[in-house]
């Protein structure tokens, strides 16, 4: 069985104490690939350093919507430089977040940073990992306007309706399923996931955040994607091995992972 954790923040300092141990646990659990995503320029550099140091770890670089206030021409130019690093395989984590701060000027700068990064992804041929919190409709509208069908990627930790998922699928995006899908109150999300179907799903942890129900309250880590995959297989009525293989292949395709990343 092989698993692909398509969304983590494995470079996070919360792993500094036992990164080697948690990587061993991930491998024991069958996790062969881990994407670690930056949310600032500094975190993107840390993600790249980690990807360079560990086989099976790949980096994404991007500016998270919660950090969009920093966005300017200089940040944009530096992000483009980081994307030229061979260890960077995805642009992210990017998107819109209306949960923490709804000030109109902040929403405007989030939109600007999101659109600019989508254009960069389209121009440079990167897939994107998308964060949407209380903002699914605006994210989907901007994706459509920016021709995201020519970009592709994952709606990470998706939490919307089936109608919203459908709009993402119509743009060629995959749906990211994480620990929140295992929570007892996530029945509506599991209904959406069943309707979407395994061919459009990938699995993820968002580690160190959002541990699945069986580990709830603990620091999440890439090994725990096996628990989310096990629960997802049960939701879909599939054998765990089949679910693992299909979501692994979906992840490679959805995120346009280059062959070189599988060898180093
Ligand atoms: Ni994340």
PDB file of C-alpha atoms and ligand atoms in Angstrom:
ATOM      1  CA  UNK A   1       0.000   0.000   0.000  1.00  0.00           C
ATOM      2  CA  UNK A   2       1.315   3.475  -0.843  1.00  0.00           C
ATOM      3  CA  UNK A   3      -0.097   6.792   0.307  1.00  0.00           C
ATOM      4  CA  UNK A   4       0.502  10.391  -0.749  1.00  0.00           C
ATOM      5  CA  UNK A   5      -0.019  13.107   1.881  1.00  0.00           C
ATOM      6  CA  UNK A   6      -0.915  15.863  -0.582  1.00  0.00           C
ATOM      7  CA  UNK A   7      -1.053  18.689   1.962  1.00  0.00           C
ATOM      8  CA  UNK A   8       1.123  19.109   5.033  1.00  0.00           C
ATOM      9  CA  UNK A   9       3.293  21.724   6.685  1.00  0.00           C
ATOM     10  CA  UNK A  10       5.993  19.259   7.596  1.00  0.00           C
ATOM     11  CA  UNK A  11       8.669  21.959   7.761  1.00  0.00           C
ATOM     12  CA  UNK A  12       6.721  23.474  10.682  1.00  0.00           C
ATOM     13  CA  UNK A  13       8.874  23.949  13.815  1.00  0.00           C
ATOM     14  CA  UNK A  14       6.422  21.655  15.659  1.00  0.00           C
ATOM     15  CA  UNK A  15       8.285  18.786  13.937  1.00  0.00           C
ATOM     16  CA  UNK A  16      11.802  19.978  14.758  1.00  0.00           C
ATOM     17  CA  UNK A  17      12.093  17.711  17.803  1.00  0.00           C
ATOM     18  CA  UNK A  18      11.300  14.414  16.113  1.00  0.00           C
ATOM     19  CA  UNK A  19      11.220  14.901  12.369  1.00  0.00           C
ATOM     20  CA  UNK A  20      13.285  11.766  11.738  1.00  0.00           C
ATOM     21  CA  UNK A  21      10.976   9.733  13.978  1.00  0.00           C
ATOM     22  CA  UNK A  22       7.820  11.063  12.370  1.00  0.00           C
ATOM     23  CA  UNK A  23       9.268  10.354   8.925  1.00  0.00           C
ATOM     24  CA  UNK A  24       9.931   6.750  10.003  1.00  0.00           C
ATOM     25  CA  UNK A  25       6.353   6.459  11.265  1.00  0.00           C
ATOM     26  CA  UNK A  26       5.062   7.857   7.970  1.00  0.00           C
ATOM     27  CA  UNK A  27       7.045   5.315   5.959  1.00  0.00           C
ATOM     28  CA  UNK A  28       5.903   2.468   8.232  1.00  0.00           C
ATOM     29  CA  UNK A  29       2.315   3.600   7.607  1.00  0.00           C
ATOM     30  CA  UNK A  30       2.904   3.401   3.829  1.00  0.00           C
ATOM     31  CA  UNK A  31       3.269   7.140   3.197  1.00  0.00           C
ATOM     32  CA  UNK A  32       5.699   7.310   0.268  1.00  0.00           C
ATOM     33  CA  UNK A  33       5.161  10.943  -0.725  1.00  0.00           C
ATOM     34  CA  UNK A  34       4.663  14.057   1.379  1.00  0.00           C
ATOM     35  CA  UNK A  35       4.026  17.517  -0.023  1.00  0.00           C
ATOM     36  CA  UNK A  36       5.026  20.247   2.430  1.00  0.00           C
ATOM     37  CA  UNK A  37       3.526  23.645   1.609  1.00  0.00           C
ATOM     38  CA  UNK A  38       4.832  27.083   2.448  1.00  0.00           C
ATOM     39  CA  UNK A  39       2.480  29.833   3.574  1.00  0.00           C
ATOM     40  CA  UNK A  40       5.057  32.666   3.547  1.00  0.00           C
ATOM     41  CA  UNK A  41       8.332  33.181   1.665  1.00  0.00           C
ATOM     42  CA  UNK A  42      10.296  32.071   4.759  1.00  0.00           C
ATOM     43  CA  UNK A  43       8.168  28.950   5.219  1.00  0.00           C
ATOM     44  CA  UNK A  44       8.473  28.182   1.502  1.00  0.00           C
ATOM     45  CA  UNK A  45      12.267  28.316   1.869  1.00  0.00           C
ATOM     46  CA  UNK A  46      12.040  25.957   4.860  1.00  0.00           C
ATOM     47  CA  UNK A  47       9.846  23.606   2.813  1.00  0.00           C
ATOM     48  CA  UNK A  48      12.437  23.586   0.016  1.00  0.00           C
ATOM     49  CA  UNK A  49      15.271  22.825   2.451  1.00  0.00           C
ATOM     50  CA  UNK A  50      13.294  19.906   3.867  1.00  0.00           C
ATOM     51  CA  UNK A  51      12.466  18.527   0.427  1.00  0.00           C
ATOM     52  CA  UNK A  52      16.136  18.710  -0.506  1.00  0.00           C
ATOM     53  CA  UNK A  53      17.112  16.762   2.617  1.00  0.00           C
ATOM     54  CA  UNK A  54      14.561  13.933   2.523  1.00  0.00           C
ATOM     55  CA  UNK A  55      13.617  11.424  -0.121  1.00  0.00           C
ATOM     56  CA  UNK A  56       9.869  11.393  -0.753  1.00  0.00           C
ATOM     57  CA  UNK A  57       9.350  14.924   0.584  1.00  0.00           C
ATOM     58  CA  UNK A  58       8.446  17.571  -2.020  1.00  0.00           C
ATOM     59  CA  UNK A  59       7.936  21.304  -1.571  1.00  0.00           C
ATOM     60  CA  UNK A  60       5.274  23.820  -2.534  1.00  0.00           C
ATOM     61  CA  UNK A  61       5.872  27.565  -2.391  1.00  0.00           C
ATOM     62  CA  UNK A  62       3.195  30.226  -2.021  1.00  0.00           C
ATOM     63  CA  UNK A  63       1.670  33.010   0.046  1.00  0.00           C
ATOM     64  CA  UNK A  64      -1.315  31.925   2.164  1.00  0.00           C
ATOM     65  CA  UNK A  65      -4.302  34.303   2.151  1.00  0.00           C
ATOM     66  CA  UNK A  66      -3.868  35.008   5.883  1.00  0.00           C
ATOM     67  CA  UNK A  67      -0.403  36.389   5.033  1.00  0.00           C
ATOM     68  CA  UNK A  68      -1.515  38.331   1.961  1.00  0.00           C
ATOM     69  CA  UNK A  69      -0.828  41.742   3.522  1.00  0.00           C
ATOM     70  CA  UNK A  70       2.836  41.276   2.563  1.00  0.00           C
ATOM     71  CA  UNK A  71       1.954  40.966  -1.130  1.00  0.00           C
ATOM     72  CA  UNK A  72       3.824  43.348  -3.457  1.00  0.00           C
ATOM     73  CA  UNK A  73       6.031  43.252  -6.513  1.00  0.00           C
ATOM     74  CA  UNK A  74       9.085  42.217  -4.540  1.00  0.00           C
ATOM     75  CA  UNK A  75       7.332  39.277  -2.879  1.00  0.00           C
ATOM     76  CA  UNK A  76       5.959  38.241  -6.247  1.00  0.00           C
ATOM     77  CA  UNK A  77       9.435  38.298  -7.822  1.00  0.00           C
ATOM     78  CA  UNK A  78      10.948  36.331  -4.943  1.00  0.00           C
ATOM     79  CA  UNK A  79       8.169  33.725  -5.112  1.00  0.00           C
ATOM     80  CA  UNK A  80       8.902  33.257  -8.791  1.00  0.00           C
ATOM     81  CA  UNK A  81      12.585  32.729  -7.950  1.00  0.00           C
ATOM     82  CA  UNK A  82      11.659  30.075  -5.374  1.00  0.00           C
ATOM     83  CA  UNK A  83       9.481  28.282  -7.928  1.00  0.00           C
ATOM     84  CA  UNK A  84      12.550  27.808 -10.114  1.00  0.00           C
ATOM     85  CA  UNK A  85      14.044  25.490  -7.485  1.00  0.00           C
ATOM     86  CA  UNK A  86      13.838  21.873  -8.696  1.00  0.00           C
ATOM     87  CA  UNK A  87      12.494  20.734  -5.305  1.00  0.00           C
ATOM     88  CA  UNK A  88       9.371  22.894  -5.742  1.00  0.00           C
ATOM     89  CA  UNK A  89       6.640  20.965  -7.539  1.00  0.00           C
ATOM     90  CA  UNK A  90       3.418  22.873  -6.666  1.00  0.00           C
ATOM     91  CA  UNK A  91       2.356  26.501  -6.092  1.00  0.00           C
ATOM     92  CA  UNK A  92       0.621  26.834  -2.721  1.00  0.00           C
ATOM     93  CA  UNK A  93      -0.863  27.248  -0.305  1.00  0.00           C
ATOM     94  CA  UNK A  94      -2.970  30.017  -1.847  1.00  0.00           C
ATOM     95  CA  UNK A  95      -6.620  31.037  -1.735  1.00  0.00           C
ATOM     96  CA  UNK A  96      -9.057  33.144   0.283  1.00  0.00           C
ATOM     97  CA  UNK A  97      -9.798  33.121   4.014  1.00  0.00           C
ATOM     98  CA  UNK A  98     -12.754  35.173   5.295  1.00  0.00           C
ATOM     99  CA  UNK A  99     -12.824  33.521   8.718  1.00  0.00           C
ATOM    100  CA  UNK A 100     -10.203  35.467  10.645  1.00  0.00           C
ATOM    101  CA  UNK A 101     -10.423  38.940   9.150  1.00  0.00           C
ATOM    102  CA  UNK A 102     -13.161  40.296   6.907  1.00  0.00           C
ATOM    103  CA  UNK A 103     -11.899  43.890   6.589  1.00  0.00           C
ATOM    104  CA  UNK A 104     -12.663  45.024   3.019  1.00  0.00           C
ATOM    105  CA  UNK A 105      -9.110  46.224   2.357  1.00  0.00           C
ATOM    106  CA  UNK A 106      -7.751  42.855   3.497  1.00  0.00           C
ATOM    107  CA  UNK A 107     -10.197  40.952   1.292  1.00  0.00           C
ATOM    108  CA  UNK A 108      -9.110  43.128  -1.641  1.00  0.00           C
ATOM    109  CA  UNK A 109      -5.433  42.316  -1.086  1.00  0.00           C
ATOM    110  CA  UNK A 110      -6.253  38.608  -0.671  1.00  0.00           C
ATOM    111  CA  UNK A 111      -7.964  38.700  -4.071  1.00  0.00           C
ATOM    112  CA  UNK A 112      -4.983  40.455  -5.629  1.00  0.00           C
ATOM    113  CA  UNK A 113      -2.453  37.961  -4.211  1.00  0.00           C
ATOM    114  CA  UNK A 114      -4.647  34.988  -5.157  1.00  0.00           C
ATOM    115  CA  UNK A 115      -5.159  36.129  -8.754  1.00  0.00           C
ATOM    116  CA  UNK A 116      -1.490  37.008  -9.214  1.00  0.00           C
ATOM    117  CA  UNK A 117      -0.400  33.589  -7.943  1.00  0.00           C
ATOM    118  CA  UNK A 118      -2.938  31.816 -10.169  1.00  0.00           C
ATOM    119  CA  UNK A 119      -1.551  33.730 -13.167  1.00  0.00           C
ATOM    120  CA  UNK A 120       1.974  32.768 -12.158  1.00  0.00           C
ATOM    121  CA  UNK A 121       0.945  29.106 -11.870  1.00  0.00           C
ATOM    122  CA  UNK A 122      -0.711  29.225 -15.289  1.00  0.00           C
ATOM    123  CA  UNK A 123       2.286  30.911 -16.892  1.00  0.00           C
ATOM    124  CA  UNK A 124       4.857  28.569 -15.323  1.00  0.00           C
ATOM    125  CA  UNK A 125       2.868  25.329 -15.583  1.00  0.00           C
ATOM    126  CA  UNK A 126       2.368  24.608 -11.854  1.00  0.00           C
ATOM    127  CA  UNK A 127      -0.696  23.044 -10.264  1.00  0.00           C
ATOM    128  CA  UNK A 128      -2.032  24.847  -7.174  1.00  0.00           C
ATOM    129  CA  UNK A 129      -3.149  23.831  -3.685  1.00  0.00           C
ATOM    130  CA  UNK A 130      -6.143  25.953  -2.709  1.00  0.00           C
ATOM    131  CA  UNK A 131      -7.241  27.086   0.754  1.00  0.00           C
ATOM    132  CA  UNK A 132     -10.841  28.304   1.095  1.00  0.00           C
ATOM    133  CA  UNK A 133     -12.371  29.198   4.441  1.00  0.00           C
ATOM    134  CA  UNK A 134     -15.860  30.761   4.415  1.00  0.00           C
ATOM    135  CA  UNK A 135     -15.013  31.725   0.835  1.00  0.00           C
ATOM    136  CA  UNK A 136     -15.852  28.804  -1.481  1.00  0.00           C
ATOM    137  CA  UNK A 137     -18.032  30.805  -3.880  1.00  0.00           C
ATOM    138  CA  UNK A 138     -15.486  33.603  -4.334  1.00  0.00           C
ATOM    139  CA  UNK A 139     -12.637  31.083  -4.738  1.00  0.00           C
ATOM    140  CA  UNK A 140     -14.574  29.184  -7.408  1.00  0.00           C
ATOM    141  CA  UNK A 141     -15.559  32.384  -9.234  1.00  0.00           C
ATOM    142  CA  UNK A 142     -11.944  33.594  -9.320  1.00  0.00           C
ATOM    143  CA  UNK A 143     -10.694  30.152 -10.415  1.00  0.00           C
ATOM    144  CA  UNK A 144     -13.148  30.242 -13.331  1.00  0.00           C
ATOM    145  CA  UNK A 145     -12.191  33.825 -14.265  1.00  0.00           C
ATOM    146  CA  UNK A 146      -8.472  32.989 -14.149  1.00  0.00           C
ATOM    147  CA  UNK A 147      -8.898  29.945 -16.421  1.00  0.00           C
ATOM    148  CA  UNK A 148      -7.974  27.502 -13.696  1.00  0.00           C
ATOM    149  CA  UNK A 149      -8.950  24.662 -16.029  1.00  0.00           C
ATOM    150  CA  UNK A 150      -5.519  25.352 -17.562  1.00  0.00           C
ATOM    151  CA  UNK A 151      -3.869  25.209 -14.119  1.00  0.00           C
ATOM    152  CA  UNK A 152      -5.351  22.324 -12.150  1.00  0.00           C
ATOM    153  CA  UNK A 153      -4.819  21.343  -8.569  1.00  0.00           C
ATOM    154  CA  UNK A 154      -6.562  20.477  -5.331  1.00  0.00           C
ATOM    155  CA  UNK A 155      -9.263  22.161  -3.255  1.00  0.00           C
ATOM    156  CA  UNK A 156      -7.496  21.348  -0.004  1.00  0.00           C
ATOM    157  CA  UNK A 157      -9.518  20.289   3.064  1.00  0.00           C
ATOM    158  CA  UNK A 158     -12.706  20.858   1.079  1.00  0.00           C
ATOM    159  CA  UNK A 159     -15.733  21.700   3.228  1.00  0.00           C
ATOM    160  CA  UNK A 160     -18.368  22.958   0.790  1.00  0.00           C
ATOM    161  CA  UNK A 161     -21.552  21.677  -0.813  1.00  0.00           C
ATOM    162  CA  UNK A 162     -21.752  19.158  -3.642  1.00  0.00           C
ATOM    163  CA  UNK A 163     -22.723  21.991  -6.001  1.00  0.00           C
ATOM    164  CA  UNK A 164     -19.477  23.792  -5.071  1.00  0.00           C
ATOM    165  CA  UNK A 165     -17.438  20.596  -5.401  1.00  0.00           C
ATOM    166  CA  UNK A 166     -18.992  20.092  -8.833  1.00  0.00           C
ATOM    167  CA  UNK A 167     -17.823  23.549  -9.940  1.00  0.00           C
ATOM    168  CA  UNK A 168     -14.296  22.590  -8.867  1.00  0.00           C
ATOM    169  CA  UNK A 169     -14.460  19.250 -10.676  1.00  0.00           C
ATOM    170  CA  UNK A 170     -15.697  21.014 -13.817  1.00  0.00           C
ATOM    171  CA  UNK A 171     -12.468  23.047 -13.733  1.00  0.00           C
ATOM    172  CA  UNK A 172     -10.493  19.786 -13.498  1.00  0.00           C
ATOM    173  CA  UNK A 173      -9.695  20.160  -9.791  1.00  0.00           C
ATOM    174  CA  UNK A 174      -9.516  17.352  -7.258  1.00  0.00           C
ATOM    175  CA  UNK A 175     -11.044  17.408  -3.782  1.00  0.00           C
ATOM    176  CA  UNK A 176      -8.671  17.163  -0.803  1.00  0.00           C
ATOM    177  CA  UNK A 177      -9.929  14.947   2.041  1.00  0.00           C
ATOM    178  CA  UNK A 178      -8.313  15.405   5.443  1.00  0.00           C
ATOM    179  CA  UNK A 179      -8.871  14.650   9.123  1.00  0.00           C
ATOM    180  CA  UNK A 180     -12.026  16.749   9.350  1.00  0.00           C
ATOM    181  CA  UNK A 181     -13.823  14.158   7.167  1.00  0.00           C
ATOM    182  CA  UNK A 182     -13.491  11.651  10.029  1.00  0.00           C
ATOM    183  CA  UNK A 183     -15.226  13.819  12.646  1.00  0.00           C
ATOM    184  CA  UNK A 184     -18.579  12.462  13.905  1.00  0.00           C
ATOM    185  CA  UNK A 185     -20.389  15.663  12.846  1.00  0.00           C
ATOM    186  CA  UNK A 186     -19.002  15.555   9.278  1.00  0.00           C
ATOM    187  CA  UNK A 187     -21.897  13.512   7.854  1.00  0.00           C
ATOM    188  CA  UNK A 188     -22.743  16.166   5.252  1.00  0.00           C
ATOM    189  CA  UNK A 189     -19.127  16.268   4.085  1.00  0.00           C
ATOM    190  CA  UNK A 190     -19.058  12.469   3.782  1.00  0.00           C
ATOM    191  CA  UNK A 191     -22.231  12.649   1.644  1.00  0.00           C
ATOM    192  CA  UNK A 192     -20.497  15.157  -0.657  1.00  0.00           C
ATOM    193  CA  UNK A 193     -17.399  12.918  -0.803  1.00  0.00           C
ATOM    194  CA  UNK A 194     -19.521   9.887  -1.795  1.00  0.00           C
ATOM    195  CA  UNK A 195     -21.137  11.902  -4.593  1.00  0.00           C
ATOM    196  CA  UNK A 196     -17.757  13.175  -5.827  1.00  0.00           C
ATOM    197  CA  UNK A 197     -16.387   9.622  -6.038  1.00  0.00           C
ATOM    198  CA  UNK A 198     -12.910   8.199  -5.617  1.00  0.00           C
ATOM    199  CA  UNK A 199     -11.646   9.228  -9.053  1.00  0.00           C
ATOM    200  CA  UNK A 200     -11.618  12.901  -8.009  1.00  0.00           C
ATOM    201  CA  UNK A 201     -10.305  12.567  -4.435  1.00  0.00           C
ATOM    202  CA  UNK A 202      -6.874  12.930  -2.835  1.00  0.00           C
ATOM    203  CA  UNK A 203      -5.944  12.476   0.840  1.00  0.00           C
ATOM    204  CA  UNK A 204      -4.013  14.861   3.078  1.00  0.00           C
ATOM    205  CA  UNK A 205      -3.215  15.677   6.698  1.00  0.00           C
ATOM    206  CA  UNK A 206      -2.667  19.474   6.863  1.00  0.00           C
ATOM    207  CA  UNK A 207      -0.181  18.426   9.590  1.00  0.00           C
ATOM    208  CA  UNK A 208       0.498  19.720  12.215  1.00  0.00           C
ATOM    209  CA  UNK A 209      -3.189  20.787  12.194  1.00  0.00           C
ATOM    210  CA  UNK A 210      -6.521  18.915  12.044  1.00  0.00           C
ATOM    211  CA  UNK A 211      -5.686  15.405  13.272  1.00  0.00           C
ATOM    212  CA  UNK A 212      -8.299  12.771  12.397  1.00  0.00           C
ATOM    213  CA  UNK A 213     -10.888  11.731  14.977  1.00  0.00           C
ATOM    214  CA  UNK A 214      -8.872   8.776  16.357  1.00  0.00           C
ATOM    215  CA  UNK A 215      -5.975  11.162  17.155  1.00  0.00           C
ATOM    216  CA  UNK A 216      -8.036  14.303  17.749  1.00  0.00           C
ATOM    217  CA  UNK A 217      -6.319  16.942  19.864  1.00  0.00           C
ATOM    218  CA  UNK A 218      -2.847  15.565  19.101  1.00  0.00           C
ATOM    219  CA  UNK A 219      -0.339  17.138  16.767  1.00  0.00           C
ATOM    220  CA  UNK A 220      -1.202  15.785  13.333  1.00  0.00           C
ATOM    221  CA  UNK A 221       1.618  14.154  11.350  1.00  0.00           C
ATOM    222  CA  UNK A 222       1.945  12.612   7.875  1.00  0.00           C
ATOM    223  CA  UNK A 223       1.605   9.021   9.205  1.00  0.00           C
ATOM    224  CA  UNK A 224      -1.964   9.858  10.236  1.00  0.00           C
ATOM    225  CA  UNK A 225      -3.021  10.181   6.594  1.00  0.00           C
ATOM    226  CA  UNK A 226      -3.335   6.376   6.789  1.00  0.00           C
ATOM    227  CA  UNK A 227      -6.165   6.809   9.328  1.00  0.00           C
ATOM    228  CA  UNK A 228      -7.983   9.313   7.096  1.00  0.00           C
ATOM    229  CA  UNK A 229      -7.514   6.951   4.124  1.00  0.00           C
ATOM    230  CA  UNK A 230      -8.856   4.011   6.157  1.00  0.00           C
ATOM    231  CA  UNK A 231     -11.953   6.022   7.142  1.00  0.00           C
ATOM    232  CA  UNK A 232     -12.398   7.269   3.570  1.00  0.00           C
ATOM    233  CA  UNK A 233     -12.234   3.702   2.224  1.00  0.00           C
ATOM    234  CA  UNK A 234     -15.014   2.769   4.670  1.00  0.00           C
ATOM    235  CA  UNK A 235     -17.086   5.812   3.599  1.00  0.00           C
ATOM    236  CA  UNK A 236     -16.763   4.790  -0.052  1.00  0.00           C
ATOM    237  CA  UNK A 237     -17.076   1.031   0.519  1.00  0.00           C
ATOM    238  CA  UNK A 238     -13.649   0.337  -0.997  1.00  0.00           C
ATOM    239  CA  UNK A 239     -10.761  -1.847   0.141  1.00  0.00           C
ATOM    240  CA  UNK A 240      -8.103   0.306   1.865  1.00  0.00           C
ATOM    241  CA  UNK A 241      -5.424  -0.803  -0.639  1.00  0.00           C
ATOM    242  CA  UNK A 242      -7.575   0.232  -3.595  1.00  0.00           C
ATOM    243  CA  UNK A 243      -8.375   3.607  -2.002  1.00  0.00           C
ATOM    244  CA  UNK A 244      -4.677   4.189  -1.259  1.00  0.00           C
ATOM    245  CA  UNK A 245      -3.531   3.365  -4.791  1.00  0.00           C
ATOM    246  CA  UNK A 246      -6.251   5.407  -6.493  1.00  0.00           C
ATOM    247  CA  UNK A 247      -5.708   8.498  -4.344  1.00  0.00           C
ATOM    248  CA  UNK A 248      -1.938   8.170  -4.811  1.00  0.00           C
ATOM    249  CA  UNK A 249      -2.292   8.209  -8.581  1.00  0.00           C
ATOM    250  CA  UNK A 250      -4.898  10.982  -8.402  1.00  0.00           C
ATOM    251  CA  UNK A 251      -2.452  13.075  -6.378  1.00  0.00           C
ATOM    252  CA  UNK A 252       0.335  12.659  -8.925  1.00  0.00           C
ATOM    253  CA  UNK A 253      -2.015  13.700 -11.722  1.00  0.00           C
ATOM    254  CA  UNK A 254      -3.883  16.481  -9.900  1.00  0.00           C
ATOM    255  CA  UNK A 255      -0.715  18.180  -8.681  1.00  0.00           C
ATOM    256  CA  UNK A 256       1.265  17.518 -11.890  1.00  0.00           C
ATOM    257  CA  UNK A 257       4.088  15.917  -9.909  1.00  0.00           C
ATOM    258  CA  UNK A 258       7.094  15.612 -12.234  1.00  0.00           C
ATOM    259  CA  UNK A 259       8.788  12.218 -12.623  1.00  0.00           C
ATOM    260  CA  UNK A 260      12.043  13.645 -11.204  1.00  0.00           C
ATOM    261  CA  UNK A 261      10.308  14.158  -7.828  1.00  0.00           C
ATOM    262  CA  UNK A 262       9.586  10.436  -7.548  1.00  0.00           C
ATOM    263  CA  UNK A 263      13.242   9.536  -7.954  1.00  0.00           C
ATOM    264  CA  UNK A 264      14.870  11.895  -5.474  1.00  0.00           C
TER     265      UNK A 264
HETATM  266 NI1  LIG B   1      -2.465  24.024   5.008  1.00  0.00          NI
END
